[in-house]
Coordinates of C-alpha atoms and ligand atoms in Angstrom, one line a residue:
M1 CA 89.4 148.9 227.0
N2 CA 92.1 149.1 225.1
L3 CA 90.8 152.5 223.8
L4 CA 90.7 153.4 227.5
A5 CA 94.9 152.6 227.7
S6 CA 96.5 154.6 224.6
R7 CA 94.7 158.0 226.2
P8 CA 96.3 159.6 228.6
S9 CA 92.8 161.8 229.2
L10 CA 90.5 159.5 229.2
H11 CA 89.6 156.7 232.6
M12 CA 86.7 154.9 233.1
D13 CA 86.1 154.8 236.6
G14 CA 83.4 152.4 238.6
Q15 CA 81.1 155.4 240.2
D16 CA 81.3 158.6 237.8
G17 CA 82.2 156.6 234.5
L18 CA 84.6 158.0 232.0
L19 CA 86.0 161.2 233.1
F20 CA 87.9 163.0 230.4
E21 CA 91.2 165.1 231.3
G22 CA 89.1 163.9 235.9
V23 CA 86.1 165.4 234.5
P24 CA 82.9 163.3 234.1
L25 CA 81.0 163.4 231.2
Q26 CA 78.1 162.0 232.6
T27 CA 77.4 165.4 234.9
I28 CA 77.7 167.2 230.8
A29 CA 75.9 165.3 229.6
S30 CA 72.8 165.7 231.5
Q31 CA 73.4 168.9 232.6
V32 CA 73.9 170.2 229.4
G33 CA 72.5 167.7 227.1
T34 CA 73.9 166.6 223.8
P35 CA 75.4 166.5 220.9
C36 CA 78.1 167.7 222.8
W37 CA 81.5 168.8 222.2
V38 CA 84.1 168.6 224.9
T39 CA 87.3 170.1 224.7
G40 CA 89.9 169.4 226.8
A41 CA 92.5 172.2 227.5
G42 CA 95.0 170.0 229.6
T43 CA 95.4 167.9 226.7
L44 CA 95.8 170.5 224.3
R45 CA 98.9 172.4 226.4
R46 CA 99.8 168.6 226.9
R47 CA 100.2 167.5 223.3
T48 CA 101.8 171.2 222.5
R49 CA 104.4 171.4 224.6
N50 CA 105.4 166.9 224.0
L51 CA 105.5 168.3 220.1
R52 CA 107.4 171.8 220.7
K53 CA 110.2 169.3 223.9
A54 CA 111.0 166.8 220.7
F55 CA 112.1 169.5 218.6
V56 CA 114.2 170.1 221.4
E57 CA 115.5 167.0 221.7
R58 CA 116.6 167.0 218.0
G59 CA 118.1 170.7 219.0
L60 CA 115.9 172.1 216.2
D61 CA 114.6 175.8 217.9
V62 CA 111.4 175.6 215.4
A63 CA 108.3 177.8 215.5
L64 CA 104.8 176.0 216.2
H65 CA 102.0 177.5 214.0
Y66 CA 98.7 175.6 214.9
A67 CA 96.3 175.3 212.0
L68 CA 92.7 177.3 212.5
K69 CA 90.6 175.0 210.6
A70 CA 91.1 171.8 212.4
N71 CA 89.7 173.9 215.0
D72 CA 88.8 177.1 215.9
H73 CA 87.1 178.1 218.5
L74 CA 87.8 180.6 220.3
A75 CA 88.7 178.7 223.5
T76 CA 90.5 176.6 222.0
L77 CA 92.6 179.2 219.7
T78 CA 93.6 181.1 223.4
V79 CA 94.5 178.3 225.1
L80 CA 97.6 177.4 222.0
R81 CA 98.1 181.2 221.9
Q82 CA 98.8 180.7 225.8
E83 CA 101.6 177.8 224.8
G84 CA 103.1 180.0 222.3
C85 CA 101.0 178.6 219.3
G86 CA 100.9 181.2 216.0
A87 CA 98.9 180.5 213.5
D88 CA 98.2 179.2 210.6
V89 CA 95.4 180.7 208.6
V90 CA 93.9 179.6 204.8
S91 CA 90.9 182.0 205.4
G92 CA 89.9 185.5 206.0
G93 CA 87.7 184.5 208.6
E94 CA 89.9 182.5 209.9
L95 CA 93.0 185.7 209.8
R96 CA 90.3 188.0 211.8
R97 CA 89.1 184.9 214.0
A98 CA 93.7 185.1 215.0
R99 CA 94.0 187.9 215.7
E100 CA 90.5 188.4 217.9
A101 CA 92.3 185.1 220.3
G102 CA 95.0 187.3 220.3
I103 CA 97.4 186.5 218.5
D104 CA 100.7 188.1 217.1
P105 CA 100.6 189.1 213.7
A106 CA 104.1 188.5 213.4
S107 CA 103.0 185.0 213.6
I108 CA 100.0 184.3 211.4
V109 CA 100.8 182.7 208.5
F110 CA 98.4 183.0 205.7
S111 CA 97.8 179.1 203.4
G112 CA 95.4 178.4 200.7
V113 CA 95.0 177.9 197.0
G114 CA 92.3 180.5 196.4
K115 CA 92.7 183.7 198.5
T116 CA 91.5 186.4 197.0
D117 CA 92.4 190.4 196.1
A118 CA 89.9 191.1 199.5
E119 CA 91.9 188.6 202.0
L120 CA 95.0 189.7 200.4
T121 CA 94.0 192.7 200.9
L122 CA 93.6 192.6 205.1
A123 CA 96.5 190.2 205.2
L124 CA 99.0 193.0 203.7
R125 CA 97.2 195.4 205.5
E126 CA 96.6 193.2 208.7
N127 CA 100.6 193.0 208.8
I128 CA 100.6 189.4 209.6
G129 CA 104.5 187.9 209.3
Q130 CA 104.2 185.3 206.3
I131 CA 101.9 184.5 203.2
N132 CA 101.9 181.0 201.6
V133 CA 102.0 181.6 197.6
E134 CA 100.2 179.2 195.8
S135 CA 100.8 180.1 192.6
A136 CA 102.7 182.4 190.0
E137 CA 99.2 184.1 189.0
E138 CA 99.2 184.4 193.0
L139 CA 102.3 186.2 193.7
H140 CA 102.3 188.7 190.6
R141 CA 98.7 189.9 192.4
L142 CA 99.7 190.3 195.6
S143 CA 103.1 192.2 194.2
R144 CA 100.4 194.3 192.1
I145 CA 98.5 194.6 195.2
A146 CA 100.4 195.9 197.5
S147 CA 102.4 197.8 195.7
A148 CA 99.3 199.6 195.4
L149 CA 99.1 200.1 198.5
G150 CA 102.3 201.5 199.4
L151 CA 102.7 198.0 202.3
T152 CA 105.4 195.2 201.4
G153 CA 103.5 191.2 202.0
R154 CA 106.6 188.7 203.8
V155 CA 106.2 185.6 201.2
A156 CA 107.4 182.1 201.4
L157 CA 107.4 180.2 197.7
R158 CA 104.6 177.0 198.3
V159 CA 105.5 174.1 196.9
N160 CA 104.0 171.0 195.7
P161 CA 107.1 168.3 196.2
H162 CA 105.1 165.9 194.6
I163 CA 105.5 163.5 197.3
D164 CA 102.3 160.8 197.6
A165 CA 101.3 161.4 201.5
A166 CA 100.5 157.9 200.9
T167 CA 96.6 159.0 203.0
H168 CA 93.7 159.6 202.2
D169 CA 92.7 160.6 198.7
K170 CA 91.0 163.2 200.0
I171 CA 93.2 164.6 201.9
S172 CA 96.3 164.3 199.9
T173 CA 97.8 167.9 198.8
G174 CA 101.1 167.0 197.9
R175 CA 100.4 165.1 194.9
L176 CA 101.5 165.7 190.9
G177 CA 97.6 167.1 189.9
D178 CA 96.9 168.0 193.5
K179 CA 95.4 171.8 193.7
F180 CA 98.3 172.6 195.9
G181 CA 101.1 174.4 195.8
I182 CA 104.0 175.6 192.6
D183 CA 104.8 172.5 190.7
W184 CA 108.6 171.4 192.5
A185 CA 109.9 171.9 189.1
D186 CA 108.4 175.9 188.7
S187 CA 110.1 177.0 191.9
A188 CA 113.2 177.8 191.4
A189 CA 112.3 180.2 188.6
L190 CA 109.2 181.7 190.7
Y191 CA 111.5 182.0 193.4
R192 CA 114.0 184.5 191.7
E193 CA 111.4 186.1 190.1
A194 CA 109.5 187.0 193.4
S195 CA 113.1 188.4 194.5
R196 CA 112.8 191.2 192.0
L197 CA 108.8 191.8 192.4
P198 CA 108.0 194.8 193.7
G199 CA 105.5 194.9 196.7
I200 CA 107.3 191.2 197.7
E201 CA 109.9 190.7 200.1
I202 CA 110.7 186.8 199.6
L203 CA 111.5 185.0 202.6
G204 CA 111.8 181.4 201.7
L205 CA 109.6 177.9 201.1
A206 CA 106.7 176.4 202.5
T207 CA 105.0 172.6 201.9
H208 CA 103.1 170.7 202.8
I209 CA 101.9 167.6 201.7
G210 CA 98.7 166.3 203.4
S211 CA 96.6 165.6 206.7
Q212 CA 96.6 162.4 208.7
I213 CA 100.7 161.0 207.5
L214 CA 101.2 157.7 209.3
S215 CA 104.4 157.3 208.2
P216 CA 108.4 159.8 208.5
A217 CA 109.4 158.6 205.0
P218 CA 106.9 161.2 203.0
F219 CA 107.5 163.8 204.8
K220 CA 111.6 163.4 205.2
A221 CA 111.0 162.4 201.0
A222 CA 109.5 166.5 200.6
Y223 CA 111.7 167.8 203.0
A224 CA 114.9 166.6 201.2
R225 CA 113.3 168.0 197.6
I226 CA 112.5 171.5 199.1
A227 CA 116.2 171.6 200.6
E228 CA 117.5 170.5 197.5
L229 CA 115.7 173.9 195.9
V230 CA 117.0 175.8 199.3
I231 CA 120.6 174.8 198.3
G232 CA 120.2 175.6 194.7
L233 CA 118.3 178.6 195.6
R234 CA 122.0 180.0 197.5
S235 CA 124.4 178.1 195.0
E236 CA 122.8 181.6 192.9
G237 CA 123.3 183.9 195.3
L238 CA 119.7 183.5 196.8
T239 CA 118.6 184.8 200.3
V240 CA 116.5 181.7 201.7
R241 CA 116.1 182.0 205.6
S242 CA 113.4 180.1 206.2
V243 CA 110.9 176.7 205.7
D244 CA 107.5 175.9 207.0
C245 CA 107.8 172.6 207.1
G246 CA 103.5 172.6 207.1
G247 CA 101.4 170.2 209.3
G248 CA 100.1 166.8 208.4
L249 CA 101.1 164.0 211.4
G250 CA 98.7 161.7 211.8
V251 CA 97.1 160.4 215.4
R252 CA 95.7 157.2 215.9
Y253 CA 92.1 156.4 215.7
R254 CA 91.9 152.9 215.9
D255 CA 95.0 150.7 216.0
E256 CA 97.5 152.9 213.9
L257 CA 100.6 152.8 214.2
A258 CA 101.2 157.0 214.7
P259 CA 104.7 158.4 214.2
P260 CA 106.1 160.0 217.7
P261 CA 106.6 164.1 217.5
A262 CA 110.2 162.8 217.3
A263 CA 109.8 161.1 213.5
L264 CA 108.9 164.4 212.7
A265 CA 111.4 166.1 213.7
G266 CA 113.6 163.4 213.0
A267 CA 112.7 163.7 209.1
I268 CA 112.9 168.0 209.4
A269 CA 117.0 167.4 211.4
E270 CA 117.9 165.9 208.7
T271 CA 117.4 166.8 205.6
L272 CA 116.4 170.8 207.0
G273 CA 118.3 170.9 210.2
D274 CA 121.5 172.0 209.3
L275 CA 121.1 174.9 206.8
D276 CA 121.0 177.5 208.9
L277 CA 116.9 178.0 208.1
K278 CA 114.4 179.5 210.7
L279 CA 111.8 176.9 210.7
A280 CA 108.4 176.8 211.1
I281 CA 105.5 173.8 211.8
E282 CA 101.5 173.3 211.1
P283 CA 99.6 171.4 212.9
G284 CA 96.5 170.6 213.1
R285 CA 95.1 167.1 213.7
W286 CA 98.1 166.0 215.8
I287 CA 97.1 169.1 218.1
A288 CA 93.8 168.4 218.4
A289 CA 92.0 166.0 218.2
P290 CA 92.6 164.1 221.4
A291 CA 91.7 167.1 223.0
G292 CA 87.8 166.3 222.0
V293 CA 85.0 163.8 222.2
L294 CA 81.5 164.0 221.0
L295 CA 78.6 163.0 223.6
T296 CA 75.8 161.7 222.4
S297 CA 72.7 160.7 223.7
V298 CA 71.0 156.0 222.3
I299 CA 67.6 157.7 220.4
D300 CA 66.2 154.4 220.2
L301 CA 67.3 150.4 218.9
K302 CA 66.3 149.3 215.7
A303 CA 66.6 145.2 215.2
Q304 CA 67.1 143.9 212.9
R305 CA 66.9 140.2 212.1
E306 CA 69.4 137.4 212.9
G307 CA 72.9 138.2 211.4
V308 CA 72.9 141.6 210.8
S309 CA 74.0 144.0 213.3
D310 CA 71.4 146.0 215.5
F311 CA 71.1 149.8 215.2
V312 CA 72.0 152.0 218.3
I313 CA 70.1 155.3 217.0
V314 CA 72.5 158.5 218.2
D315 CA 71.3 161.9 218.5
A316 CA 74.6 163.3 216.8
A317 CA 74.2 162.6 213.1
M318 CA 77.1 163.9 209.9
N319 CA 75.5 167.3 210.5
D320 CA 77.5 167.4 213.5
L321 CA 80.4 165.2 212.9
A322 CA 81.5 165.4 209.5
R323 CA 84.6 163.0 209.1
P324 CA 83.0 159.0 209.3
S325 CA 80.1 159.9 206.0
L326 CA 83.0 162.4 204.1
Y327 CA 86.2 159.7 204.8
G328 CA 85.2 157.3 205.2
A329 CA 87.0 157.9 208.9
W330 CA 86.6 155.9 212.4
H331 CA 86.1 156.5 216.2
G332 CA 86.2 155.7 218.7
I333 CA 82.7 154.7 221.2
V334 CA 83.0 154.5 224.4
P335 CA 79.7 154.1 226.8
V336 CA 79.7 156.8 229.9
A337 CA 78.1 155.0 232.2
P338 CA 80.3 152.8 234.4
D339 CA 77.8 149.8 234.2
L340 CA 78.1 149.6 231.3
A341 CA 81.9 149.6 230.5
Y342 CA 82.5 145.7 231.5
A343 CA 79.1 144.2 230.0
E344 CA 79.6 142.3 226.9
T345 CA 79.7 143.9 223.9
V346 CA 77.7 143.0 220.5
S347 CA 78.4 144.1 216.9
Q348 CA 76.0 147.2 216.3
T349 CA 75.5 149.4 213.9
V350 CA 75.4 153.4 215.5
V351 CA 73.8 155.6 213.3
G352 CA 72.8 159.5 213.3
P353 CA 68.9 160.3 212.7
V354 CA 70.0 162.5 209.5
C355 CA 68.2 161.3 205.8
E356 CA 71.3 160.4 204.6
S357 CA 72.4 156.5 203.8
S358 CA 76.2 157.6 204.7
D359 CA 75.3 159.4 208.5
I360 CA 76.4 155.9 210.3
F361 CA 79.4 156.8 212.9
A362 CA 80.5 153.5 213.3
K363 CA 79.6 150.5 211.3
E364 CA 79.1 146.1 212.5
R365 CA 80.8 148.0 215.5
Q366 CA 81.7 146.4 219.4
L367 CA 79.9 147.7 221.8
P368 CA 78.5 147.0 224.8
A369 CA 73.8 146.5 225.0
V370 CA 72.6 150.1 225.2
R371 CA 69.8 151.3 225.8
P372 CA 67.7 154.8 225.1
G373 CA 68.3 157.2 227.1
D374 CA 72.6 156.1 227.2
H375 CA 75.2 158.5 226.7
L376 CA 78.1 157.6 224.0
A377 CA 81.9 159.1 224.1
I378 CA 82.5 159.8 220.3
L379 CA 86.4 160.2 221.0
D380 CA 89.3 162.1 219.2
T381 CA 86.9 165.0 217.4
G382 CA 88.9 167.4 219.0
A383 CA 90.0 168.2 215.4
Y384 CA 87.8 168.2 212.7
G385 CA 84.6 167.8 214.6
A386 CA 82.6 170.7 215.1
V387 CA 84.2 173.2 212.7
M388 CA 82.8 170.5 209.5
S389 CA 79.1 170.8 210.7
S390 CA 76.2 172.0 209.3
T391 CA 72.7 172.5 209.9
Y392 CA 71.2 170.4 207.8
N393 CA 68.4 168.7 208.7
S394 CA 67.5 172.0 210.4
R395 CA 69.7 170.1 213.4
P396 CA 71.1 173.4 215.0
L397 CA 74.7 173.2 216.5
A398 CA 76.2 171.9 219.2
A399 CA 76.8 173.5 222.3
Q400 CA 80.6 173.4 223.4
V401 CA 82.3 172.7 226.8
M402 CA 85.7 173.3 228.2
I403 CA 87.0 171.2 230.9
E404 CA 90.5 172.0 232.4
N405 CA 91.5 171.2 236.3
G406 CA 88.5 169.3 236.9
Q407 CA 86.2 172.3 236.1
W408 CA 84.4 172.8 232.9
A409 CA 82.2 175.5 231.4
S410 CA 80.2 176.4 228.8
I411 CA 81.6 177.7 225.7
R412 CA 78.7 177.8 222.7
P413 CA 75.0 177.3 224.0
R414 CA 72.8 174.9 221.7
Q415 CA 71.8 176.9 219.0
R416 CA 68.5 177.4 219.5
V417 CA 66.3 176.4 216.7
E418 CA 65.3 180.0 215.7
T419 CA 68.4 181.5 214.5
L420 CA 68.9 179.0 211.8
W421 CA 66.3 181.1 209.7
T422 CA 66.4 184.0 211.5
D423 CA 68.1 186.2 207.6
E424 CA 65.9 184.8 206.2
S425 CA 64.1 186.0 203.8
M426 CA 60.7 186.2 202.0
P427 CA 60.8 187.9 198.2
E428 CA 57.6 190.8 198.0
W429 CA 56.0 189.1 195.6
L430 CA 54.9 185.8 198.1
D431 CA 52.7 187.5 200.0
A432 CA 53.0 186.2 202.1
E433 CA 49.9 185.4 204.5
Ligands
PLP1 C1 95.2 171.6 206.6 C2 96.6 172.9 206.8 C3 97.5 172.2 207.7 C4 97.5 171.1 209.4 O1 97.2 170.2 208.8 P1 96.9 168.7 209.7 O2 96.8 167.5 208.9 O3 95.7 168.8 211.0 O4 98.4 168.7 210.5 C5 98.3 172.8 208.0 N1 99.3 173.6 206.9 C6 97.8 173.5 206.1 C7 98.4 174.4 204.6 C8 97.2 173.0 205.7 O5 96.3 173.5 204.6

């Protein structure tokens, strides 16, 4: 129950069971079926406002560029656009999605280590606000493409500050040897060059050191390096107008001491706050993760011998929510029905039906003794949840619902199984009769 105590969007009601933003999840699970992603628009709004407030309180005017990859549903993007967010995109597809959601091109930033010529061309034609360049080669390629089109790319150099964000190896991006960004030691020379290249307008610097960062220290260390670079470049007479501070602020999934947004605002204020810069951040997870739950139903129980946790087999799987199998991520799991909320707990292992041993949502977890048909909510799945789904094992993509102010609506029906093979065709020689 202390899982719910630290999550203001969730409440257990003695009558209606688990409520998300006041909406009974039981109702959604029984009317839409499971697995089903539920996105709380109110939570998206509240968190965006809290984040903004933390910066305002430090006297900082910071642009919020929501990192689309965390949760890119058009309804999510529309809510965040209404809250004044721009977008951080990492592919041409995300760029087009951001435009489809009505996000102003001027507040779109394009990051990513492998932008194709076609993607750079799209970014130039859409006249987006900023392209974060990640290598000398990319800078030269962009210069050539822009010159040929007679257009100008507004550029920031993404610097790799060689800071260990002390997060999971697979989501760390700012260390020596990580594939992201321009080596910190080479950035000044490249900045100098960028200021002279045709088709390039150099705006400033960018960095992004990783995801699910749980301490302000790596942020502060990275931004201190960026501040040094800004000061050095300006002392050469170069113009540095902006710094994009990236994303990565962590959230509490289990019992982590996640830093409040004020800690990130503090790290930025203390390092970059007095340099008369246009500042931006690119939060993804912090805004979206607690704004989503994944509803699932118990298919069956599988008893194990004495001393070994029984298996609870649910109808969601690693193809829906990949994080536990991909990163060993921990997600809270709460029964939806009110009578289970206060029942005694036993150690159980919650698994999906996919034919992979890594298809485990929770290992030896204390949970009430559930029965087949019971609904469970997997918490904090609003970021890097539905966006990472696949159709492995020919499992159609799960349904999606959005809630706000006590209302709920389908925002994506469960995929029809036939659509899984509609684009498949046979080579003529198979003579498939
Ligand atoms: C993934 C990513 C983000 C968002 O990271 P979160 O941890 O979700 O805040 C921001 N900027 C860039 C360049 C990214 O690749």
